[in-house]
PDB file of C-alpha atoms in Angstrom:
ATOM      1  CA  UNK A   1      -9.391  15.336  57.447  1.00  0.00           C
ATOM      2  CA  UNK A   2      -8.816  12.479  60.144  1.00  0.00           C
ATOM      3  CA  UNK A   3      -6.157  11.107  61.696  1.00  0.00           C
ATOM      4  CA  UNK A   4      -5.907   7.518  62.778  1.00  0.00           C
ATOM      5  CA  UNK A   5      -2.804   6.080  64.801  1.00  0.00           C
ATOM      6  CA  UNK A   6      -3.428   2.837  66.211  1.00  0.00           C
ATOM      7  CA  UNK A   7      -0.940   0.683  64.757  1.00  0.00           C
ATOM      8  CA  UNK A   8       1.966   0.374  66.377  1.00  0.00           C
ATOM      9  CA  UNK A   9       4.491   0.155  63.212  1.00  0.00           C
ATOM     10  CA  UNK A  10       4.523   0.995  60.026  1.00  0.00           C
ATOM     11  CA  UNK A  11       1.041   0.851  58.233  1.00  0.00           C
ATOM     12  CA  UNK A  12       1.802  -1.319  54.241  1.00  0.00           C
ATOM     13  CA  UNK A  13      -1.082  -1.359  52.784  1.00  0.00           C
ATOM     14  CA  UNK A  14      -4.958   0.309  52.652  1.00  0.00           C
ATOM     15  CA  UNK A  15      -7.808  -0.982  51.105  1.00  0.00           C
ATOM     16  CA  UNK A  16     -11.378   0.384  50.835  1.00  0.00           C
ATOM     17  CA  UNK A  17     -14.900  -1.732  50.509  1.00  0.00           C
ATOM     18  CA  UNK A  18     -15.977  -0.967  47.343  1.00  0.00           C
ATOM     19  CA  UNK A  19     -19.025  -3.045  47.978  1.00  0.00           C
ATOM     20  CA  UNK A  20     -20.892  -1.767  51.598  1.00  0.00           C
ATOM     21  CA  UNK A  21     -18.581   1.631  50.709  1.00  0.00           C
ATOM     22  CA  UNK A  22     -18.736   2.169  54.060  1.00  0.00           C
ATOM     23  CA  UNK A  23     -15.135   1.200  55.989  1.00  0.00           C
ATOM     24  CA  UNK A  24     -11.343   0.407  55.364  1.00  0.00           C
ATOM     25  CA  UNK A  25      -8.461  -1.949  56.344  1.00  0.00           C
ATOM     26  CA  UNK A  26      -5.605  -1.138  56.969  1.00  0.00           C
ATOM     27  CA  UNK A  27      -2.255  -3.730  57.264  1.00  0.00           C
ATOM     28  CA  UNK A  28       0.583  -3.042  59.175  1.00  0.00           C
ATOM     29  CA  UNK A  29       4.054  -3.990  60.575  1.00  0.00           C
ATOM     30  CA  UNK A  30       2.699  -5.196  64.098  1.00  0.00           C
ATOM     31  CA  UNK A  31       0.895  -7.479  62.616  1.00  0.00           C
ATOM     32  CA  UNK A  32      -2.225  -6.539  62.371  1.00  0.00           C
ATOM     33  CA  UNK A  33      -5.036  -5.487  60.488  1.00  0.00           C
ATOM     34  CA  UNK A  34      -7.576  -2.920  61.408  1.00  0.00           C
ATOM     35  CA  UNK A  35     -11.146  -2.474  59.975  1.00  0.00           C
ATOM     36  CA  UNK A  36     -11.855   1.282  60.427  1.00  0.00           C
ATOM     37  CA  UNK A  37     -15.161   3.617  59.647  1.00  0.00           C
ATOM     38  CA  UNK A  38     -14.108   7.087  57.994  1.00  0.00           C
ATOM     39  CA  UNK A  39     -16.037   8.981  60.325  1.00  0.00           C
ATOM     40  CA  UNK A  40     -14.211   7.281  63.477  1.00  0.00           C
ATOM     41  CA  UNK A  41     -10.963   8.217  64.826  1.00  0.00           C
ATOM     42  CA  UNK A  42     -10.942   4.282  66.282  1.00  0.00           C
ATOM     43  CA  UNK A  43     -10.610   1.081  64.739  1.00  0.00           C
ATOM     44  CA  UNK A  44     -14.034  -0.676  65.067  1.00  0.00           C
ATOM     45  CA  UNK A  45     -12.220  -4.046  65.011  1.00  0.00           C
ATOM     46  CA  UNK A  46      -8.766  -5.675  65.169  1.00  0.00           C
ATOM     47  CA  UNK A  47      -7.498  -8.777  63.344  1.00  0.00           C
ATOM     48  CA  UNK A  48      -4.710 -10.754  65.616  1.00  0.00           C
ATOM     49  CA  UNK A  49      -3.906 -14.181  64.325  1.00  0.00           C
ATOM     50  CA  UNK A  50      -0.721 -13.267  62.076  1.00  0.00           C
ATOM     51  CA  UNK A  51       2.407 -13.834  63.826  1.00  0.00           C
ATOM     52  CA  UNK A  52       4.366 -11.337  61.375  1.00  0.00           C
ATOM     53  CA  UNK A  53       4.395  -8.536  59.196  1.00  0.00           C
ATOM     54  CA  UNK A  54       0.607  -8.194  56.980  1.00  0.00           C
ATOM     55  CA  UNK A  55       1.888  -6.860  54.190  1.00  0.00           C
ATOM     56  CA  UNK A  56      -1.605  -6.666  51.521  1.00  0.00           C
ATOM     57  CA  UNK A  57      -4.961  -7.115  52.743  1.00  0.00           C
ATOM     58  CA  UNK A  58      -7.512  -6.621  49.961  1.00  0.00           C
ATOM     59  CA  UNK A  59     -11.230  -6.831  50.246  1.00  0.00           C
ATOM     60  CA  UNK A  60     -13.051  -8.881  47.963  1.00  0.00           C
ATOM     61  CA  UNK A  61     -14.610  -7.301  44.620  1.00  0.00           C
ATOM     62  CA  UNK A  62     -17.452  -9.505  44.813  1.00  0.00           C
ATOM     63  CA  UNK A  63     -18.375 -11.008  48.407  1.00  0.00           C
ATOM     64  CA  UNK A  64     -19.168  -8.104  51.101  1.00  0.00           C
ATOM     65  CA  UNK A  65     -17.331  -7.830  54.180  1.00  0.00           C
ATOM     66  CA  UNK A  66     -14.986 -10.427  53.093  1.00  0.00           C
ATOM     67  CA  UNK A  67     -11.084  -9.628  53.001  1.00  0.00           C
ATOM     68  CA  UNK A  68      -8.006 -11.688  52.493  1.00  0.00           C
ATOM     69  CA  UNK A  69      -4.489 -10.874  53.740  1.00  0.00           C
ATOM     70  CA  UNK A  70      -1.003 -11.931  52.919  1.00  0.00           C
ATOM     71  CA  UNK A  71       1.535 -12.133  55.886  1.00  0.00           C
ATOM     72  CA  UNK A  72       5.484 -12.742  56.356  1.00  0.00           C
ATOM     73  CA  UNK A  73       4.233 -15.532  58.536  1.00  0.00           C
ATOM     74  CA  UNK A  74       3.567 -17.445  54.869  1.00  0.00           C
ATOM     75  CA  UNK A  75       0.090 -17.647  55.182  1.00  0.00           C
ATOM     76  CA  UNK A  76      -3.402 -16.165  53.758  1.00  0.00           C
ATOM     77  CA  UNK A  77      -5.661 -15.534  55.719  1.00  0.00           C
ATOM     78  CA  UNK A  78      -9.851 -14.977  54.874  1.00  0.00           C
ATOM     79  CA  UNK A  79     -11.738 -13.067  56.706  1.00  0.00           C
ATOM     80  CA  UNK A  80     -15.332 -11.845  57.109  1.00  0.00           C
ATOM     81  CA  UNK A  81     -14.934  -8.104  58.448  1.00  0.00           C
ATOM     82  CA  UNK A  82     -17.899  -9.587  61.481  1.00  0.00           C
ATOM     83  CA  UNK A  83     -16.041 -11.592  62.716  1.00  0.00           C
ATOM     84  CA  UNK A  84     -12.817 -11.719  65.054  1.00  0.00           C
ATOM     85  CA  UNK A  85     -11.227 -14.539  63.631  1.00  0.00           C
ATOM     86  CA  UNK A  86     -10.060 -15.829  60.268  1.00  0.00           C
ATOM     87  CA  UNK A  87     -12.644 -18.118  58.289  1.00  0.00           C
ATOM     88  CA  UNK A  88      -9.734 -19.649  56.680  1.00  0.00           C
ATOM     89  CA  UNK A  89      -5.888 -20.097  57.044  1.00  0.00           C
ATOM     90  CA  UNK A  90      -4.014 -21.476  54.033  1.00  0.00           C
ATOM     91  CA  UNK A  91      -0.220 -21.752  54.026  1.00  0.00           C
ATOM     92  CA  UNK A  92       0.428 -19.752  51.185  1.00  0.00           C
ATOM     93  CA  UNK A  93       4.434 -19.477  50.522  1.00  0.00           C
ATOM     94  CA  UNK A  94       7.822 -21.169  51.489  1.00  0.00           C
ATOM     95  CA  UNK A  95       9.409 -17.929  52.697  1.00  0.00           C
ATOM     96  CA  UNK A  96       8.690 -14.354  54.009  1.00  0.00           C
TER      97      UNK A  96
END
């Protein structure tokens, strides 16, 4: 059994890659998300760009390493899991 603490509040969602099988994300209250490999205690990357809560971030059934995730900060962002920064940003809702 691991443990993994790096987020700094309150962790809302998991999601595994049901494609590579491989890692995780993981959403939180600091808003962030963290891509994580089961057999590491540390998060192998960190995804920044939301300004508030992620509450869902959901990998893709059908496109590897690609992710999306849903934020207080009203938007969606895309990501592919190589890469530090969002491919897309799409203002997805009025409020939180």
């Amino acid at each position: 059994i691991m443990s993994y603490d790096e987020h700094t509040r309150e962790v809302y969602s998991v999601n595994y890659d049901l494609q590579t099988k491989e890692h995780f994300i993981s959403s939180s209250w600091d808003n962030t998300v963290r891509l994580w490999d089961s057999t590491r205690e540390e998060a192998l990357m960190v995804f920044e760009e939301h300004s508030y809560c992620v509450y869902e971030a959901q990998y893709s059934p059908v496109l590897p390493r690609t992710f999306a995730s849903a934020s207080g900060d009203c938007c969606l962002k895309i990501w592919d899991s190589s890469e530090k920064n969002s491919v897309q940003s799409i203002r997805a809702h009025d409020f939180e």
